[in-house]
GROMACS .gro file of C-alpha atoms in nm:
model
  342
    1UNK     CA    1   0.898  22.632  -1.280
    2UNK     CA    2   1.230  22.621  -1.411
    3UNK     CA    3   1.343  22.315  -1.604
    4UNK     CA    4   1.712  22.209  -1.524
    5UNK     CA    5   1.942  21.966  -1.746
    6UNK     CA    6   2.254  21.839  -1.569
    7UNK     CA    7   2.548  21.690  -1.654
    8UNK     CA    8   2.787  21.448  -1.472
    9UNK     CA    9   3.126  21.329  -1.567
   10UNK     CA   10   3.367  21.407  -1.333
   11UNK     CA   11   3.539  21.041  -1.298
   12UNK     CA   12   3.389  20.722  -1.478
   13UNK     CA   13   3.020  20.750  -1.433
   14UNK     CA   14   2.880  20.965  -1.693
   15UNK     CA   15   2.508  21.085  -1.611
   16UNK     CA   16   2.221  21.279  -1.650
   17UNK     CA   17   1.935  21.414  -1.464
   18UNK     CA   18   1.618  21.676  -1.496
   19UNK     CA   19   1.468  21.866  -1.258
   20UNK     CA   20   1.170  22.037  -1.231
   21UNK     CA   21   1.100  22.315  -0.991
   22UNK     CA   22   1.326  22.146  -0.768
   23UNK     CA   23   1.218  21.804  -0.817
   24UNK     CA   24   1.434  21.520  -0.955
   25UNK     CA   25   1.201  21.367  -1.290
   26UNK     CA   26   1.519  21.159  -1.414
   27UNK     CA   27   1.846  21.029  -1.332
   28UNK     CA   28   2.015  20.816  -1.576
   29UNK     CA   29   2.346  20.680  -1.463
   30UNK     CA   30   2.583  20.477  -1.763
   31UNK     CA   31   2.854  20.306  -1.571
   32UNK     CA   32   3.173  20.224  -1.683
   33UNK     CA   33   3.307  19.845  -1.673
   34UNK     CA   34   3.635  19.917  -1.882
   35UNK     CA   35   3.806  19.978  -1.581
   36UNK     CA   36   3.770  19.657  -1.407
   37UNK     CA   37   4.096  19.499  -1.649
   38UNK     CA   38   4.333  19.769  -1.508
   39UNK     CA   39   4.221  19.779  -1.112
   40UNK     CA   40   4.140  20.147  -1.065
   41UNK     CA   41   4.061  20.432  -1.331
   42UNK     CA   42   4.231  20.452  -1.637
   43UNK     CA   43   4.150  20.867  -1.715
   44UNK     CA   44   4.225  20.831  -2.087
   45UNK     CA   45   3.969  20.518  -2.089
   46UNK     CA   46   3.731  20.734  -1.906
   47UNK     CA   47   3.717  21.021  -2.106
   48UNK     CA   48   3.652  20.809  -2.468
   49UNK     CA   49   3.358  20.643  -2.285
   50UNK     CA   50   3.219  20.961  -2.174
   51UNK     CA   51   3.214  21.060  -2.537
   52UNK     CA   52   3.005  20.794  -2.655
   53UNK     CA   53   2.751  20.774  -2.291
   54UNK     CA   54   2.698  21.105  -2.277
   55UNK     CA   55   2.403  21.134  -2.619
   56UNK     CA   56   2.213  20.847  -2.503
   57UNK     CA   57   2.229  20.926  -2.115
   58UNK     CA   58   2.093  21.295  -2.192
   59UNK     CA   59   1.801  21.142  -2.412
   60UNK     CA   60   1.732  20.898  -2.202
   61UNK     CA   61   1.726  21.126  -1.905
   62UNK     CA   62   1.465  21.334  -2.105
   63UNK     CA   63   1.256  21.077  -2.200
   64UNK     CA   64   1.222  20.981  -1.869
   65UNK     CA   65   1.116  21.270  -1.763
   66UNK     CA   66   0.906  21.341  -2.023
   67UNK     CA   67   1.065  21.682  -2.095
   68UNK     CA   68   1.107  21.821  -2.420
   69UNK     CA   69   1.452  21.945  -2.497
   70UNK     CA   70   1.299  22.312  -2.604
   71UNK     CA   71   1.173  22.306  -2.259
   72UNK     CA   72   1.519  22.324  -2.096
   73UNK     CA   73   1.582  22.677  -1.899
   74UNK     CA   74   1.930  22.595  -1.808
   75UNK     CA   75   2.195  22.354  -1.815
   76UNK     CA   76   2.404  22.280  -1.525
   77UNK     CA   77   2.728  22.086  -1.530
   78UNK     CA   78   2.998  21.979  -1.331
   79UNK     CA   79   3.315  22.236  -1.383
   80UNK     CA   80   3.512  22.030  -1.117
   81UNK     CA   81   3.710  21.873  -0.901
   82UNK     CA   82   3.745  21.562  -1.139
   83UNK     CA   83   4.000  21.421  -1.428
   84UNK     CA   84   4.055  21.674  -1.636
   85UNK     CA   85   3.972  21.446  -1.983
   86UNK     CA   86   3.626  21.353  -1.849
   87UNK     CA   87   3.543  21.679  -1.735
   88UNK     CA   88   3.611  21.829  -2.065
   89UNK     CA   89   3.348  21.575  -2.250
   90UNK     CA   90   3.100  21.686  -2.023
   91UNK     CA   91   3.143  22.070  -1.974
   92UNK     CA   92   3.223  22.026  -2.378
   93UNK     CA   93   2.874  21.881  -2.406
   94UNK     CA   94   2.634  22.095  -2.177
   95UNK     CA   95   2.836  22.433  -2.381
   96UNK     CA   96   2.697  22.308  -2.704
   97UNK     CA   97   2.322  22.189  -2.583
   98UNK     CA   98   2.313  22.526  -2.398
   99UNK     CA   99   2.443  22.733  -2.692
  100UNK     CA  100   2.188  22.505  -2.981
  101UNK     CA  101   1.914  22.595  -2.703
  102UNK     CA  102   2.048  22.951  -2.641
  103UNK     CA  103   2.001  22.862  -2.265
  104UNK     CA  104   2.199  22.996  -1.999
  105UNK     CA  105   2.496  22.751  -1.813
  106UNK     CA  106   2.514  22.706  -1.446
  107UNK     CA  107   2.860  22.573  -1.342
  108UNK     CA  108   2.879  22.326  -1.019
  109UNK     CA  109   3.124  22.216  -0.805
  110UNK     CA  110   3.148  21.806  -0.747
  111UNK     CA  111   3.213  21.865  -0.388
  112UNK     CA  112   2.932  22.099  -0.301
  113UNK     CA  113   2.696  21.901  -0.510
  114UNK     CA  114   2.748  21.579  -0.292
  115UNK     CA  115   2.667  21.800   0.027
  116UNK     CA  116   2.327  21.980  -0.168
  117UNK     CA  117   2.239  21.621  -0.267
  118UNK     CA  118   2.058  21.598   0.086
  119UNK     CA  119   1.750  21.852  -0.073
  120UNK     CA  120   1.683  21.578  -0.317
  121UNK     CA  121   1.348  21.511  -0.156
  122UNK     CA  122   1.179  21.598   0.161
  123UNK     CA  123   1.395  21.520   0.452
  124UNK     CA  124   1.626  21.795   0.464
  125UNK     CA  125   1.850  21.921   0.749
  126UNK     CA  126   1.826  22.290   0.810
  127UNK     CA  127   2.096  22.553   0.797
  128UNK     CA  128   2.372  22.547   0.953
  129UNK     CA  129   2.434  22.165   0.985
  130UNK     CA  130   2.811  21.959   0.947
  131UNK     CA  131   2.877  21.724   0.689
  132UNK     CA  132   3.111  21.474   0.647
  133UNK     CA  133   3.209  21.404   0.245
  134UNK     CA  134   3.357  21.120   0.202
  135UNK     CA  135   3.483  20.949  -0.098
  136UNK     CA  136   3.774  20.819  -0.358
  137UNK     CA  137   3.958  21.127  -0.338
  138UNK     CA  138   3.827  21.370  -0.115
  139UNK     CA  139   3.775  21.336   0.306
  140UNK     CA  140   3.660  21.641   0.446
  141UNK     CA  141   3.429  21.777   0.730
  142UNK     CA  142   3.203  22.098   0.588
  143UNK     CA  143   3.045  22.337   0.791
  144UNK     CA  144   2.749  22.439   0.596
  145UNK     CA  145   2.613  22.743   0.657
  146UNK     CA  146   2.392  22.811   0.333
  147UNK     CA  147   2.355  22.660   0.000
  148UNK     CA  148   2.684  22.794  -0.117
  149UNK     CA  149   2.836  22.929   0.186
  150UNK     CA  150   3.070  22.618   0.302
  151UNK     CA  151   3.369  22.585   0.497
  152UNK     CA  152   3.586  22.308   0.521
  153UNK     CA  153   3.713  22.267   0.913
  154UNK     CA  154   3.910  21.919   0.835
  155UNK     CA  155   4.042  21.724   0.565
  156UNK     CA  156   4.248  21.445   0.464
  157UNK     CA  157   4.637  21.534   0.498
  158UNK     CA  158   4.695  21.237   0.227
  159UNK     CA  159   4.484  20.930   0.103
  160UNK     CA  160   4.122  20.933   0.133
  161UNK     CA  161   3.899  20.703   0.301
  162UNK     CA  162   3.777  20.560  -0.036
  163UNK     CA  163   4.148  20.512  -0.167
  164UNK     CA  164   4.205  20.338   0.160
  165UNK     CA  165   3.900  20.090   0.115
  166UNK     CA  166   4.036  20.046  -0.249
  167UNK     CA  167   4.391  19.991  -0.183
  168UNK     CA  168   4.285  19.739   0.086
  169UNK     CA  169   4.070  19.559  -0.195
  170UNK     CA  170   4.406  19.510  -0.370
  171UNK     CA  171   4.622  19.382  -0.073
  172UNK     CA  172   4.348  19.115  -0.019
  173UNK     CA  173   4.361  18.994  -0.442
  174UNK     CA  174   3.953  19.160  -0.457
  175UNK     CA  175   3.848  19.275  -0.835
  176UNK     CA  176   3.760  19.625  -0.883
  177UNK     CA  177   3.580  19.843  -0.760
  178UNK     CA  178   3.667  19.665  -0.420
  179UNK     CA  179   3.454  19.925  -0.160
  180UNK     CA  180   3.132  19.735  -0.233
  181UNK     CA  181   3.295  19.398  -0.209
  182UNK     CA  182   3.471  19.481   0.157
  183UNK     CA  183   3.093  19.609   0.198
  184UNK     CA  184   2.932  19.241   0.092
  185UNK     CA  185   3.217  19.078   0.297
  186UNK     CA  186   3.227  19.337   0.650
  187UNK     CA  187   2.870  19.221   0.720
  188UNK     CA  188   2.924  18.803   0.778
  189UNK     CA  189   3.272  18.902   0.958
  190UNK     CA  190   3.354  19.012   1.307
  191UNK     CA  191   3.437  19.371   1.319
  192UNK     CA  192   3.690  19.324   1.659
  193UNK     CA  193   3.881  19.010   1.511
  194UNK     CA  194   4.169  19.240   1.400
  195UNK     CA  195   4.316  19.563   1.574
  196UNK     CA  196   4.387  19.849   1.332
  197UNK     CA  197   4.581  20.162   1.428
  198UNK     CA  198   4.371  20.513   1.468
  199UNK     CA  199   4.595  20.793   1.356
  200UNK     CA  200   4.625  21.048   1.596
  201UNK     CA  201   4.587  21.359   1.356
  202UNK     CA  202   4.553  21.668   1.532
  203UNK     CA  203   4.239  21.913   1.502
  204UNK     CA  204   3.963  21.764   1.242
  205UNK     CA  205   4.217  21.640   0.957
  206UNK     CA  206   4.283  21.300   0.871
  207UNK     CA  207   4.533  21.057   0.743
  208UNK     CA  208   4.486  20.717   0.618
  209UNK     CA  209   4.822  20.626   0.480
  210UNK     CA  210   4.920  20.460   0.775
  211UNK     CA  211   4.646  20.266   0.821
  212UNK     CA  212   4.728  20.136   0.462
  213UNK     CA  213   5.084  20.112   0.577
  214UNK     CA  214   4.946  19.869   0.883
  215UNK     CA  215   4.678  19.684   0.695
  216UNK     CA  216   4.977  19.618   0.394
  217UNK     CA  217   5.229  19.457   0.670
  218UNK     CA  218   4.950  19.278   0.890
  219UNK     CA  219   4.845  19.057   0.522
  220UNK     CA  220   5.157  19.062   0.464
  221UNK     CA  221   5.291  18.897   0.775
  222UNK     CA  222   4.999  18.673   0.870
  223UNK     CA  223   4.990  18.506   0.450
  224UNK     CA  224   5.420  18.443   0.526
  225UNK     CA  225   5.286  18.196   0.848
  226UNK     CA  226   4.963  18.076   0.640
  227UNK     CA  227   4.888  18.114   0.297
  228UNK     CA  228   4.560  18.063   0.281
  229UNK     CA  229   4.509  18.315   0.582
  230UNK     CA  230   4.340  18.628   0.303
  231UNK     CA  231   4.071  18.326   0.223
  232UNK     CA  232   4.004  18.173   0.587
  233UNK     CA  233   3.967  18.500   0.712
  234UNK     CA  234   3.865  18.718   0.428
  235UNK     CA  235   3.515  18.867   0.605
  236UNK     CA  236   3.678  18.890   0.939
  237UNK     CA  237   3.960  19.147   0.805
  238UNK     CA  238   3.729  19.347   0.579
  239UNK     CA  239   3.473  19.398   0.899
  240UNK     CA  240   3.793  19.514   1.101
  241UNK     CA  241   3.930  19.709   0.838
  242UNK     CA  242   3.560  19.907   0.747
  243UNK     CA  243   3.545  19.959   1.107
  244UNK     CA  244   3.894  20.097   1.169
  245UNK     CA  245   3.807  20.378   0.896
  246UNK     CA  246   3.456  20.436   0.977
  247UNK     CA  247   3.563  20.510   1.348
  248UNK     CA  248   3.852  20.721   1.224
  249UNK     CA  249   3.581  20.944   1.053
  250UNK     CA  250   3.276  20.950   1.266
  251UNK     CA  251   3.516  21.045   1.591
  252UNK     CA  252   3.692  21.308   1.440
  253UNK     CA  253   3.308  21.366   1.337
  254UNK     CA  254   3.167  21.376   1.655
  255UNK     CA  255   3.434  21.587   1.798
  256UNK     CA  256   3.341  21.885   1.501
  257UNK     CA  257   3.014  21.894   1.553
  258UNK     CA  258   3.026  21.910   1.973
  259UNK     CA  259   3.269  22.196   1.940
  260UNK     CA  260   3.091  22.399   1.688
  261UNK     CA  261   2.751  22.328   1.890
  262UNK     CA  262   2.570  22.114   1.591
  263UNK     CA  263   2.332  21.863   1.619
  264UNK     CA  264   2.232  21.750   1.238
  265UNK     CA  265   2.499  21.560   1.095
  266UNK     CA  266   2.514  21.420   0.701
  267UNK     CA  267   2.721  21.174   0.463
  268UNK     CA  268   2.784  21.309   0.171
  269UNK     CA  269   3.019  21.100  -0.120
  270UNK     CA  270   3.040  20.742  -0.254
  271UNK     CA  271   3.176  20.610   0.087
  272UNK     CA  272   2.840  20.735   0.256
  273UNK     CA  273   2.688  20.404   0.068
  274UNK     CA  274   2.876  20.148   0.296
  275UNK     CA  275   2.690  20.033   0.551
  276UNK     CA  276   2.933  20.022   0.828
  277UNK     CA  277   2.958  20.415   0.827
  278UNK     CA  278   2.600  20.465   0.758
  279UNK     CA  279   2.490  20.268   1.058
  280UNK     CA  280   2.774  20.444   1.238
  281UNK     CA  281   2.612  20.823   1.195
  282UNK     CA  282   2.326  20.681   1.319
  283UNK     CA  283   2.415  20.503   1.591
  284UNK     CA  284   2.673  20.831   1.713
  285UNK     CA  285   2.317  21.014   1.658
  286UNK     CA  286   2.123  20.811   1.886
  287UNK     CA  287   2.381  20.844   2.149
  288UNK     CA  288   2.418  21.185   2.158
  289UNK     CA  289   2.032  21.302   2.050
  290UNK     CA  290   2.160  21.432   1.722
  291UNK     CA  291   1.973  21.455   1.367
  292UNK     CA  292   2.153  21.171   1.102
  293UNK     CA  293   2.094  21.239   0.715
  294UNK     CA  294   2.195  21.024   0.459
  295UNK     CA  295   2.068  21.039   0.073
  296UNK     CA  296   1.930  20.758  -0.110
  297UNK     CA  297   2.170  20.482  -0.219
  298UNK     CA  298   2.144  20.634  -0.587
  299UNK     CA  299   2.221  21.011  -0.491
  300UNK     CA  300   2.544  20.879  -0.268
  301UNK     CA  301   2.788  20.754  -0.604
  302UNK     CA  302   2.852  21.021  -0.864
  303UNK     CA  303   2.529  21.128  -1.007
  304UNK     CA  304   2.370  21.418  -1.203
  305UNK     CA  305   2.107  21.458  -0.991
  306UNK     CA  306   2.246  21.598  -0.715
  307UNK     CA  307   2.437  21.827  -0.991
  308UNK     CA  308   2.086  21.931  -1.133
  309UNK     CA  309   1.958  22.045  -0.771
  310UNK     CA  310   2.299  22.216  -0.709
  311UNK     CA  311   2.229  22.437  -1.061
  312UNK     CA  312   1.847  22.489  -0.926
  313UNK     CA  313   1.946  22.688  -0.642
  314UNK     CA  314   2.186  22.886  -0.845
  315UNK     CA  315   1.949  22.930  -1.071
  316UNK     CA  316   1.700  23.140  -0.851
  317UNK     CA  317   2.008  23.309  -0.733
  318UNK     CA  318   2.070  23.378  -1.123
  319UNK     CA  319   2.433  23.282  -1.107
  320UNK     CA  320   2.540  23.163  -1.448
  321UNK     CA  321   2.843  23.132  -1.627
  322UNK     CA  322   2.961  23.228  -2.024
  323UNK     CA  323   3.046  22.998  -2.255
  324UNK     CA  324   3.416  23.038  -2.221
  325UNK     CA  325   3.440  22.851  -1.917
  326UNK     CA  326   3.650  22.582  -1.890
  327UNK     CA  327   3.699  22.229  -1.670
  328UNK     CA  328   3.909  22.235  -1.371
  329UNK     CA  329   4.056  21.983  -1.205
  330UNK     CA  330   4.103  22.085  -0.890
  331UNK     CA  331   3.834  22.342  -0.779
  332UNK     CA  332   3.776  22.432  -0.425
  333UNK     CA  333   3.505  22.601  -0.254
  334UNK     CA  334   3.549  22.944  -0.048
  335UNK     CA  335   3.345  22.974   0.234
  336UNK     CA  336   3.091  23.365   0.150
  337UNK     CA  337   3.135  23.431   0.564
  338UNK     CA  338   3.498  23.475   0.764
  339UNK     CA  339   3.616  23.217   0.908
  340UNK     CA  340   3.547  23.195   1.263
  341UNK     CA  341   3.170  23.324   1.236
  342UNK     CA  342   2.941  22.983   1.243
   0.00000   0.00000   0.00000
């Protein structure tokens, strides 16, 4: 039963998880609040933080689990997509443990590990099934055809869906991190007060920088005829503004996954925590007699765990990694079969 310790710190979240035979023991999470002065991510901030989380979320991950470091078989880490200071604390980190331990490394990708988060636990979808990754800085719609054998069939052409909900937090004076707060607010408002455009992208790729655009003049405009309008109306534009985006994704959604014959669809990415989109890919999966999966609330945010059951199955495939690898910042995923063949 091999004995996995993973590492996350791909953004501003630095955390760490064990598994055991495929089972999560721990997951340790050590947010960072530093970032709420500044409005958004400060990647020089994030890494310095990392550096003093990342000893007392990896003891605390193995106390929780009740594992022994001696017992570790393998140490799995993120490699990438992320900022490149924060990735280099962690990758830095799991290099030494693995070399003091003289274990082997198992390198993940941020992106994949989102999508592999759904074998945390017993409801699983089987292979092949589409899945639509959504968060800060990625968009995309994956075709996943094994544990490692992914193909991305749409993407965004610009912003993602989380920079929109962020950027949209700004324009209406919210504190940061402003997804969860348009969250709080899009459930006491009326999701068809305000009419948002849907950009009219063609194929599976998306664009949100236009909706920005619209939802930047339409606060603008309506606060020059009534000041107060952000305040009186505050829950009313976040509900039309959460719904504007989650349509944008779950059509383009629905579209992928009748032309490529698929009928279990999954959230992947911090966005898949809002409600609005979760009861979305449910609702879309009622209608059309389609299987919806959605992780737990704590595997949806940047996590280790889903890292640590990302580095089990490349463990049993005995894919590892020497210790002269190095972070990378942008790191994309090849699909193993041509495109064309799903």
């Amino acid at each position: 039963m091999p004995v996995i310790l993973a590492i996350e710190s791909s953004c501003d979240d630095t955390s760490a998880a064990v598994c055991v035979d495929g089972v999560i023991l721990s997951n340790v999470i050590a947010n960072q609040r530093i970032h709420e002065a500044y409005g958004g991510v400060v990647p020089e901030l994030a890494s310095r933080v990392h550096q003093q989380n990342i000893v007392p979320a990896v003891q605390q991950a193995l106390l929780n689990a009740k594992v022994n470091k001696n017992d570790i078989d393998a140490v799995a880490f993120t490699r990438g997509p992320g900022l490149l200071g924060s990735l280099l604390v962690g990758v830095s980190f799991a290099k030494g443990f693995a070399l003091a331990q003289n274990a082997p490394l198992v390198e993940v990708n941020h992106m994949q590990a989102h999508i592999l988060a759904h074998f945390i636990g017993d409801h699983n979808p089987t292979f092949p099934f589409l899945c639509l990754t959504v968060s800060g800085g990625h968009t995309q719609i994956v075709l996943v055809k094994d544990y490692f054998d992914m193909q991305i069939i749409g993407q965004t052409l610009d912003d993602a869906a989380g920079e929109a909900m962020d950027k949209t937090s700004k324009i209406l004076g919210l504190p940061y991190p402003g997804g969860p707060l348009i969250d709080k607010y899009a459930r006491q408002g009326n999701p068809d007060a305000y009419k948002f455009p849907e950009p009219q992208i063609p194929g599976f790729d998306f664009s949100f920088s236009g909706l920005k655009t619209s939802i930047l003049y339409f606060i603008r405009d309506n606060v020059a005829k009534n000041p107060d309008f952000i305040t009186e109306n505050m829950a009313d534009i976040c509900a039309s503004v959460e719904k504007r985006i989650a349509t944008i994704l779950l059509n383009k959604f629905e579209r992928a996954a009748k032309e490529y014959g698929i009928t279990q669809l999954a959230l992947a990415g911090g966005v898949s925590a809002n409600t609005g989109l979760r009861l979305g890919l449910q609702a879309l999966c009622e209608k059309n007699g389609w299987e919806a999966f959605i992780p737990a609330m704590q595997y949806c945010t940047d996590n280790a765990a889903m890292i640590a059951i990302a580095g089990y199955h490349k463990y049993l495939k005995g894919e590892f990694i020497g210790q002269d690898v190095a972070p990378m910042a942008r790191m994309i995923f090849k699909p193993l079969t041509p495109k064309g063949e799903h």
